[in-house]
Amino acid sequence: MKLHRGATFGEVSNTPARSETRQIATLAENGTADAINYLNQSGAANCGKATGRGGARNRADRQTRQLTKAQEANLGAAERHSRLVGLPLTRMVTIHWKAAGVPLEGMAKATGAFIDKLTKWLARRGARTAWLWVHENTGDKCWHAHILIHIPAACVNGLPAAQKRWLKQITGRPYSANIIHSDPIGGRLGLELSNPPLHQKNCEAVLSYVLKGRDPDKPQGVIVGRRCSTSQNIGRKARAERGGGG
């Protein structure tokens, strides 16, 4: 399946802007809190078949079936470092790329373009950011991306409309409902400032949910190309330079 020739791969939002002041979720042991209860990944069956031979011969078409221990450790260290540098991850964004018309082998490029558009959008508003993402390929929605990112509360206005515009740009298709879900971690804007300990607990729970692909008993499907990534400012090199290791 090919994308519209004008597609550049970017992003989208699906619901109109809302107050985002609902009650903070009670955390579940498996990390799935009410704050992210819009996720509906039922089962672990692979959706579709990847193309190519896979293996490590080429990063762009390498195929994997789960997160490695090294990747899990890197993502966990990146989340902790985001707090140390004053850029705690405040928002969870889930993009259902299959439903958006993006082929499995194009998902990594699509997620990268979405992140690029979002970070530039924030920069124009004078905001710095940090992020991490993980790809999965399971359940009714098949291949999709989970993104945890720092977005200041003051920058949320206008984000839903911008996301819809980005999605249309990257897919060359009109926006469809439920392609993207975007919510503050903990269920309330500014929680990282008003109640840092509670925000941290919620963030750790959401991260645990995102890292479920580390469990061989809960495979998250075949992914082509990168399975996960972080921004450079919370990556291994940045942590080493700051003495954080990891």
PDB file of C-alpha atoms in Angstrom:
ATOM      1  CA  MET A   1       0.000   0.000   0.000  1.00  0.00           C
ATOM      2  CA  LYS A   2       1.376   3.393  -0.977  1.00  0.00           C
ATOM      3  CA  LEU A   3       0.580   6.751   0.483  1.00  0.00           C
ATOM      4  CA  HIS A   4      -0.707   9.747  -1.401  1.00  0.00           C
ATOM      5  CA  ARG A   5       2.182  11.127  -3.408  1.00  0.00           C
ATOM      6  CA  GLY A   6       1.945  14.422  -1.561  1.00  0.00           C
ATOM      7  CA  ALA A   7       2.310  12.794   1.805  1.00  0.00           C
ATOM      8  CA  THR A   8       5.273  13.911   3.888  1.00  0.00           C
ATOM      9  CA  PHE A   9       4.405  12.048   7.094  1.00  0.00           C
ATOM     10  CA  GLY A  10       3.393  14.258   9.994  1.00  0.00           C
ATOM     11  CA  GLU A  11       0.496  13.975  12.543  1.00  0.00           C
ATOM     12  CA  VAL A  12      -2.973  14.643  13.855  1.00  0.00           C
ATOM     13  CA  SER A  13      -5.396  15.109  16.701  1.00  0.00           C
ATOM     14  CA  ASN A  14      -8.872  13.797  16.765  1.00  0.00           C
ATOM     15  CA  THR A  15     -11.044  15.463  19.299  1.00  0.00           C
ATOM     16  CA  PRO A  16     -11.883  19.113  19.793  1.00  0.00           C
ATOM     17  CA  ALA A  17      -9.956  20.937  22.488  1.00  0.00           C
ATOM     18  CA  ARG A  18     -11.332  20.314  25.960  1.00  0.00           C
ATOM     19  CA  SER A  19     -10.691  21.653  29.426  1.00  0.00           C
ATOM     20  CA  GLU A  20      -8.596  18.635  30.428  1.00  0.00           C
ATOM     21  CA  THR A  21      -9.370  19.017  34.104  1.00  0.00           C
ATOM     22  CA  ARG A  22     -10.856  15.601  34.783  1.00  0.00           C
ATOM     23  CA  GLN A  23     -10.012  13.770  37.977  1.00  0.00           C
ATOM     24  CA  ILE A  24      -6.543  12.329  38.241  1.00  0.00           C
ATOM     25  CA  ALA A  25      -6.576   8.595  37.679  1.00  0.00           C
ATOM     26  CA  THR A  26      -5.935   5.919  40.248  1.00  0.00           C
ATOM     27  CA  LEU A  27      -2.909   3.970  39.126  1.00  0.00           C
ATOM     28  CA  ALA A  28      -3.197   0.291  38.350  1.00  0.00           C
ATOM     29  CA  GLU A  29      -0.383  -2.138  39.063  1.00  0.00           C
ATOM     30  CA  ASN A  30       0.154  -2.851  35.384  1.00  0.00           C
ATOM     31  CA  GLY A  31       0.519   0.837  34.640  1.00  0.00           C
ATOM     32  CA  THR A  32      -2.784   1.205  32.806  1.00  0.00           C
ATOM     33  CA  ALA A  33      -4.507   4.091  34.532  1.00  0.00           C
ATOM     34  CA  ASP A  34      -7.847   5.714  33.824  1.00  0.00           C
ATOM     35  CA  ALA A  35      -5.810   8.595  32.451  1.00  0.00           C
ATOM     36  CA  ILE A  36      -5.013   6.446  29.447  1.00  0.00           C
ATOM     37  CA  ASN A  37      -8.149   4.314  29.335  1.00  0.00           C
ATOM     38  CA  TYR A  38      -8.811   5.353  25.736  1.00  0.00           C
ATOM     39  CA  LEU A  39      -6.278   2.713  24.714  1.00  0.00           C
ATOM     40  CA  ASN A  40      -7.943  -0.434  23.441  1.00  0.00           C
ATOM     41  CA  GLN A  41      -5.206  -2.859  22.503  1.00  0.00           C
ATOM     42  CA  SER A  42      -6.939  -6.226  22.810  1.00  0.00           C
ATOM     43  CA  GLY A  43      -4.880  -9.321  22.229  1.00  0.00           C
ATOM     44  CA  ALA A  44      -1.360  -9.599  20.851  1.00  0.00           C
ATOM     45  CA  ALA A  45      -1.864 -11.003  17.401  1.00  0.00           C
ATOM     46  CA  ASN A  46       0.205  -9.452  14.646  1.00  0.00           C
ATOM     47  CA  CYS A  47      -1.702  -7.306  12.169  1.00  0.00           C
ATOM     48  CA  GLY A  48      -0.533  -7.764   8.626  1.00  0.00           C
ATOM     49  CA  LYS A  49       2.783  -9.099   7.437  1.00  0.00           C
ATOM     50  CA  ALA A  50       5.976  -7.115   7.187  1.00  0.00           C
ATOM     51  CA  THR A  51       7.711  -6.920   3.853  1.00  0.00           C
ATOM     52  CA  GLY A  52      11.349  -7.745   3.157  1.00  0.00           C
ATOM     53  CA  ARG A  53      13.648 -10.278   4.759  1.00  0.00           C
ATOM     54  CA  GLY A  54      14.143  -8.391   7.995  1.00  0.00           C
ATOM     55  CA  GLY A  55      17.157  -8.938  10.202  1.00  0.00           C
ATOM     56  CA  ALA A  56      19.786  -6.360  11.120  1.00  0.00           C
ATOM     57  CA  ARG A  57      21.092  -5.802   7.606  1.00  0.00           C
ATOM     58  CA  ASN A  58      19.400  -2.432   7.296  1.00  0.00           C
ATOM     59  CA  ARG A  59      18.025  -0.221  10.048  1.00  0.00           C
ATOM     60  CA  ALA A  60      15.180   1.011   7.840  1.00  0.00           C
ATOM     61  CA  ASP A  61      13.762  -2.451   7.183  1.00  0.00           C
ATOM     62  CA  ARG A  62      14.917  -4.390  10.226  1.00  0.00           C
ATOM     63  CA  GLN A  63      12.110  -6.378  11.844  1.00  0.00           C
ATOM     64  CA  THR A  64      11.648  -6.901  15.589  1.00  0.00           C
ATOM     65  CA  ARG A  65       8.962  -8.495  17.725  1.00  0.00           C
ATOM     66  CA  GLN A  66       9.560  -7.003  21.171  1.00  0.00           C
ATOM     67  CA  LEU A  67      11.565  -4.459  23.104  1.00  0.00           C
ATOM     68  CA  THR A  68      15.006  -5.530  24.272  1.00  0.00           C
ATOM     69  CA  LYS A  69      16.233  -5.134  27.842  1.00  0.00           C
ATOM     70  CA  ALA A  70      18.648  -2.460  26.627  1.00  0.00           C
ATOM     71  CA  GLN A  71      15.820  -0.528  25.004  1.00  0.00           C
ATOM     72  CA  GLU A  72      13.709  -0.816  28.136  1.00  0.00           C
ATOM     73  CA  ALA A  73      16.582   0.496  30.258  1.00  0.00           C
ATOM     74  CA  ASN A  74      17.241   3.356  27.848  1.00  0.00           C
ATOM     75  CA  LEU A  75      13.614   4.487  27.797  1.00  0.00           C
ATOM     76  CA  GLY A  76      13.371   4.318  31.579  1.00  0.00           C
ATOM     77  CA  ALA A  77      16.580   6.319  32.010  1.00  0.00           C
ATOM     78  CA  ALA A  78      15.363   8.848  29.434  1.00  0.00           C
ATOM     79  CA  GLU A  79      12.117   9.417  31.343  1.00  0.00           C
ATOM     80  CA  ARG A  80      14.027   9.988  34.583  1.00  0.00           C
ATOM     81  CA  HIS A  81      16.465  12.331  32.863  1.00  0.00           C
ATOM     82  CA  SER A  82      13.612  14.404  31.442  1.00  0.00           C
ATOM     83  CA  ARG A  83      12.738  15.364  35.007  1.00  0.00           C
ATOM     84  CA  LEU A  84      16.350  16.193  35.867  1.00  0.00           C
ATOM     85  CA  VAL A  85      16.592  18.662  32.994  1.00  0.00           C
ATOM     86  CA  GLY A  86      13.262  20.308  33.765  1.00  0.00           C
ATOM     87  CA  LEU A  87      11.358  18.764  30.861  1.00  0.00           C
ATOM     88  CA  PRO A  88       9.134  16.114  32.476  1.00  0.00           C
ATOM     89  CA  LEU A  89       6.996  14.120  30.073  1.00  0.00           C
ATOM     90  CA  THR A  90       3.542  15.653  30.433  1.00  0.00           C
ATOM     91  CA  ARG A  91       1.467  14.242  27.595  1.00  0.00           C
ATOM     92  CA  MET A  92       0.707  10.860  26.043  1.00  0.00           C
ATOM     93  CA  VAL A  93      -0.120  10.811  22.351  1.00  0.00           C
ATOM     94  CA  THR A  94      -1.232   7.628  20.590  1.00  0.00           C
ATOM     95  CA  ILE A  95      -1.416   7.601  16.794  1.00  0.00           C
ATOM     96  CA  HIS A  96      -3.115   4.734  14.964  1.00  0.00           C
ATOM     97  CA  TRP A  97      -1.042   4.843  11.798  1.00  0.00           C
ATOM     98  CA  LYS A  98      -2.755   1.956  10.050  1.00  0.00           C
ATOM     99  CA  ALA A  99      -6.125   3.666  10.356  1.00  0.00           C
ATOM    100  CA  ALA A 100      -4.491   6.837   9.028  1.00  0.00           C
ATOM    101  CA  GLY A 101      -3.462   4.994   5.860  1.00  0.00           C
ATOM    102  CA  VAL A 102       0.250   4.651   6.635  1.00  0.00           C
ATOM    103  CA  PRO A 103       1.764   1.248   5.742  1.00  0.00           C
ATOM    104  CA  LEU A 104       3.674  -0.688   8.381  1.00  0.00           C
ATOM    105  CA  GLU A 105       7.001  -0.053   6.660  1.00  0.00           C
ATOM    106  CA  GLY A 106       6.250   3.688   6.614  1.00  0.00           C
ATOM    107  CA  MET A 107       5.354   4.054  10.285  1.00  0.00           C
ATOM    108  CA  ALA A 108       8.851   5.022  11.500  1.00  0.00           C
ATOM    109  CA  LYS A 109       9.052   7.810   8.946  1.00  0.00           C
ATOM    110  CA  ALA A 110       5.543   8.979   9.841  1.00  0.00           C
ATOM    111  CA  THR A 111       6.283   9.110  13.559  1.00  0.00           C
ATOM    112  CA  GLY A 112       9.522  10.961  12.906  1.00  0.00           C
ATOM    113  CA  ALA A 113       7.754  13.556  10.796  1.00  0.00           C
ATOM    114  CA  PHE A 114       5.060  14.011  13.434  1.00  0.00           C
ATOM    115  CA  ILE A 115       7.686  14.600  16.109  1.00  0.00           C
ATOM    116  CA  ASP A 116       9.509  17.050  13.833  1.00  0.00           C
ATOM    117  CA  LYS A 117       6.350  19.076  13.209  1.00  0.00           C
ATOM    118  CA  LEU A 118       5.409  19.086  16.876  1.00  0.00           C
ATOM    119  CA  THR A 119       8.850  20.138  18.137  1.00  0.00           C
ATOM    120  CA  LYS A 120       9.041  22.968  15.589  1.00  0.00           C
ATOM    121  CA  TRP A 121       5.525  24.062  16.548  1.00  0.00           C
ATOM    122  CA  LEU A 122       6.598  24.227  20.191  1.00  0.00           C
ATOM    123  CA  ALA A 123       9.829  26.029  19.343  1.00  0.00           C
ATOM    124  CA  ARG A 124       7.872  28.784  17.599  1.00  0.00           C
ATOM    125  CA  ARG A 125       6.069  29.266  20.906  1.00  0.00           C
ATOM    126  CA  GLY A 126       9.329  29.493  22.810  1.00  0.00           C
ATOM    127  CA  ALA A 127       9.012  26.055  24.388  1.00  0.00           C
ATOM    128  CA  ARG A 128      11.664  23.367  24.727  1.00  0.00           C
ATOM    129  CA  THR A 129      10.657  19.732  24.743  1.00  0.00           C
ATOM    130  CA  ALA A 130      11.799  16.159  25.335  1.00  0.00           C
ATOM    131  CA  TRP A 131      10.155  12.972  24.140  1.00  0.00           C
ATOM    132  CA  LEU A 132      10.253   9.223  23.733  1.00  0.00           C
ATOM    133  CA  TRP A 133       8.156   6.881  21.620  1.00  0.00           C
ATOM    134  CA  VAL A 134       7.451   3.177  21.157  1.00  0.00           C
ATOM    135  CA  HIS A 135       5.850   1.376  18.209  1.00  0.00           C
ATOM    136  CA  GLU A 136       3.437  -1.535  18.575  1.00  0.00           C
ATOM    137  CA  ASN A 137       1.492  -3.736  16.159  1.00  0.00           C
ATOM    138  CA  THR A 138      -1.309  -5.456  18.060  1.00  0.00           C
ATOM    139  CA  GLY A 139      -4.997  -5.450  18.772  1.00  0.00           C
ATOM    140  CA  ASP A 140      -7.830  -3.998  16.742  1.00  0.00           C
ATOM    141  CA  LYS A 141      -5.798  -0.950  15.737  1.00  0.00           C
ATOM    142  CA  CYS A 142      -2.758  -2.889  14.480  1.00  0.00           C
ATOM    143  CA  TRP A 143       0.332  -0.708  14.047  1.00  0.00           C
ATOM    144  CA  HIS A 144       0.437   2.449  16.122  1.00  0.00           C
ATOM    145  CA  ALA A 145       2.773   4.737  18.076  1.00  0.00           C
ATOM    146  CA  HIS A 146       2.777   5.753  21.741  1.00  0.00           C
ATOM    147  CA  ILE A 147       4.550   9.073  22.326  1.00  0.00           C
ATOM    148  CA  LEU A 148       5.350  10.579  25.729  1.00  0.00           C
ATOM    149  CA  ILE A 149       6.365  14.212  25.364  1.00  0.00           C
ATOM    150  CA  HIS A 150       6.898  17.407  27.333  1.00  0.00           C
ATOM    151  CA  ILE A 151       4.308  20.007  26.332  1.00  0.00           C
ATOM    152  CA  PRO A 152       3.822  22.964  28.682  1.00  0.00           C
ATOM    153  CA  ALA A 153       0.207  23.594  29.659  1.00  0.00           C
ATOM    154  CA  ALA A 154       0.388  27.074  28.140  1.00  0.00           C
ATOM    155  CA  CYS A 155       1.053  25.552  24.712  1.00  0.00           C
ATOM    156  CA  VAL A 156      -1.915  23.185  24.589  1.00  0.00           C
ATOM    157  CA  ASN A 157      -4.336  25.701  23.080  1.00  0.00           C
ATOM    158  CA  GLY A 158      -4.303  25.227  19.339  1.00  0.00           C
ATOM    159  CA  LEU A 159      -2.686  21.793  19.529  1.00  0.00           C
ATOM    160  CA  PRO A 160      -5.750  19.730  18.462  1.00  0.00           C
ATOM    161  CA  ALA A 161      -6.239  21.764  15.287  1.00  0.00           C
ATOM    162  CA  ALA A 162      -2.521  21.665  14.516  1.00  0.00           C
ATOM    163  CA  GLN A 163      -2.437  17.883  14.910  1.00  0.00           C
ATOM    164  CA  LYS A 164      -5.315  17.444  12.468  1.00  0.00           C
ATOM    165  CA  ARG A 165      -3.516  19.634   9.973  1.00  0.00           C
ATOM    166  CA  TRP A 166      -0.277  17.633  10.344  1.00  0.00           C
ATOM    167  CA  LEU A 167      -2.051  14.330   9.888  1.00  0.00           C
ATOM    168  CA  LYS A 168      -3.656  15.544   6.702  1.00  0.00           C
ATOM    169  CA  GLN A 169      -0.281  16.728   5.418  1.00  0.00           C
ATOM    170  CA  ILE A 170       1.502  13.475   6.095  1.00  0.00           C
ATOM    171  CA  THR A 171      -1.110  11.106   4.785  1.00  0.00           C
ATOM    172  CA  GLY A 172      -2.721  13.151   2.033  1.00  0.00           C
ATOM    173  CA  ARG A 173      -6.097  12.108   3.432  1.00  0.00           C
ATOM    174  CA  PRO A 174      -8.897  13.903   5.274  1.00  0.00           C
ATOM    175  CA  TYR A 175      -8.819  13.476   9.022  1.00  0.00           C
ATOM    176  CA  SER A 176     -10.833  10.572  10.422  1.00  0.00           C
ATOM    177  CA  ALA A 177     -12.068  10.259  13.993  1.00  0.00           C
ATOM    178  CA  ASN A 178     -10.047   8.259  16.527  1.00  0.00           C
ATOM    179  CA  ILE A 179      -6.773   8.370  14.576  1.00  0.00           C
ATOM    180  CA  ILE A 180      -5.123  10.174  17.473  1.00  0.00           C
ATOM    181  CA  HIS A 181      -5.619  10.373  21.206  1.00  0.00           C
ATOM    182  CA  SER A 182      -3.768  13.101  23.083  1.00  0.00           C
ATOM    183  CA  ASP A 183      -4.141  13.630  26.840  1.00  0.00           C
ATOM    184  CA  PRO A 184      -2.189  15.092  29.764  1.00  0.00           C
ATOM    185  CA  ILE A 185      -0.472  12.462  31.867  1.00  0.00           C
ATOM    186  CA  GLY A 186      -2.364  12.279  35.141  1.00  0.00           C
ATOM    187  CA  GLY A 187      -5.483  13.742  33.565  1.00  0.00           C
ATOM    188  CA  ARG A 188      -4.854  17.394  34.427  1.00  0.00           C
ATOM    189  CA  LEU A 189      -2.877  20.153  32.756  1.00  0.00           C
ATOM    190  CA  GLY A 190       0.013  21.504  34.827  1.00  0.00           C
ATOM    191  CA  LEU A 191       0.067  18.563  37.230  1.00  0.00           C
ATOM    192  CA  GLU A 192       3.865  18.424  36.932  1.00  0.00           C
ATOM    193  CA  LEU A 193       3.946  21.877  38.580  1.00  0.00           C
ATOM    194  CA  SER A 194       1.006  21.687  40.987  1.00  0.00           C
ATOM    195  CA  ASN A 195       1.771  18.210  42.336  1.00  0.00           C
ATOM    196  CA  PRO A 196       5.154  16.859  41.096  1.00  0.00           C
ATOM    197  CA  PRO A 197       5.087  13.626  43.174  1.00  0.00           C
ATOM    198  CA  LEU A 198       1.655  12.678  41.841  1.00  0.00           C
ATOM    199  CA  HIS A 199       2.676  13.546  38.293  1.00  0.00           C
ATOM    200  CA  GLN A 200       5.779  11.383  38.655  1.00  0.00           C
ATOM    201  CA  LYS A 201       3.687   8.397  39.817  1.00  0.00           C
ATOM    202  CA  ASN A 202       1.353   8.815  36.868  1.00  0.00           C
ATOM    203  CA  CYS A 203       4.257   9.184  34.452  1.00  0.00           C
ATOM    204  CA  GLU A 204       5.914   6.036  35.759  1.00  0.00           C
ATOM    205  CA  ALA A 205       2.632   4.159  35.341  1.00  0.00           C
ATOM    206  CA  VAL A 206       2.154   5.348  31.767  1.00  0.00           C
ATOM    207  CA  LEU A 207       5.757   4.462  30.959  1.00  0.00           C
ATOM    208  CA  SER A 208       5.184   0.974  32.362  1.00  0.00           C
ATOM    209  CA  TYR A 209       2.214   0.618  30.018  1.00  0.00           C
ATOM    210  CA  VAL A 210       4.283   1.778  27.048  1.00  0.00           C
ATOM    211  CA  LEU A 211       7.022  -0.712  27.970  1.00  0.00           C
ATOM    212  CA  LYS A 212       4.694  -3.719  28.032  1.00  0.00           C
ATOM    213  CA  GLY A 213       6.416  -4.982  24.876  1.00  0.00           C
ATOM    214  CA  ARG A 214       9.384  -6.016  27.021  1.00  0.00           C
ATOM    215  CA  ASP A 215       7.402  -9.021  28.263  1.00  0.00           C
ATOM    216  CA  PRO A 216       7.840 -12.051  25.957  1.00  0.00           C
ATOM    217  CA  ASP A 217       4.433 -13.265  27.155  1.00  0.00           C
ATOM    218  CA  LYS A 218       2.852 -10.054  25.818  1.00  0.00           C
ATOM    219  CA  PRO A 219       4.384  -9.685  22.345  1.00  0.00           C
ATOM    220  CA  GLN A 220       3.582  -6.397  20.656  1.00  0.00           C
ATOM    221  CA  GLY A 221       3.835  -7.577  17.074  1.00  0.00           C
ATOM    222  CA  VAL A 222       6.246  -7.227  14.175  1.00  0.00           C
ATOM    223  CA  ILE A 223       7.674  -3.749  13.678  1.00  0.00           C
ATOM    224  CA  VAL A 224       9.679  -2.707  10.623  1.00  0.00           C
ATOM    225  CA  GLY A 225      12.480  -0.232  11.341  1.00  0.00           C
ATOM    226  CA  ARG A 226      12.893   1.525  14.675  1.00  0.00           C
ATOM    227  CA  ARG A 227      10.805   0.186  17.508  1.00  0.00           C
ATOM    228  CA  CYS A 228      11.539   3.040  19.897  1.00  0.00           C
ATOM    229  CA  SER A 229      13.484   6.268  20.198  1.00  0.00           C
ATOM    230  CA  THR A 230      14.162   9.289  22.428  1.00  0.00           C
ATOM    231  CA  SER A 231      15.054  12.916  21.854  1.00  0.00           C
ATOM    232  CA  GLN A 232      18.783  13.635  21.958  1.00  0.00           C
ATOM    233  CA  ASN A 233      18.531  15.803  25.070  1.00  0.00           C
ATOM    234  CA  ILE A 234      17.456  12.808  27.176  1.00  0.00           C
ATOM    235  CA  GLY A 235      19.320  10.132  25.206  1.00  0.00           C
ATOM    236  CA  ARG A 236      22.375   8.134  26.224  1.00  0.00           C
ATOM    237  CA  LYS A 237      24.941  10.735  25.148  1.00  0.00           C
ATOM    238  CA  ALA A 238      23.188  13.573  26.950  1.00  0.00           C
ATOM    239  CA  ARG A 239      22.877  11.506  30.105  1.00  0.00           C
ATOM    240  CA  ALA A 240      26.530  10.490  29.991  1.00  0.00           C
ATOM    241  CA  GLU A 241      27.655  14.097  29.543  1.00  0.00           C
ATOM    242  CA  ARG A 242      25.609  15.090  32.570  1.00  0.00           C
ATOM    243  CA  GLY A 243      26.953  12.164  34.543  1.00  0.00           C
ATOM    244  CA  GLY A 244      23.651  10.313  34.590  1.00  0.00           C
ATOM    245  CA  GLY A 245      24.863   7.261  32.698  1.00  0.00           C
ATOM    246  CA  GLY A 246      22.339   4.789  31.311  1.00  0.00           C
TER     247      GLY A 246
END
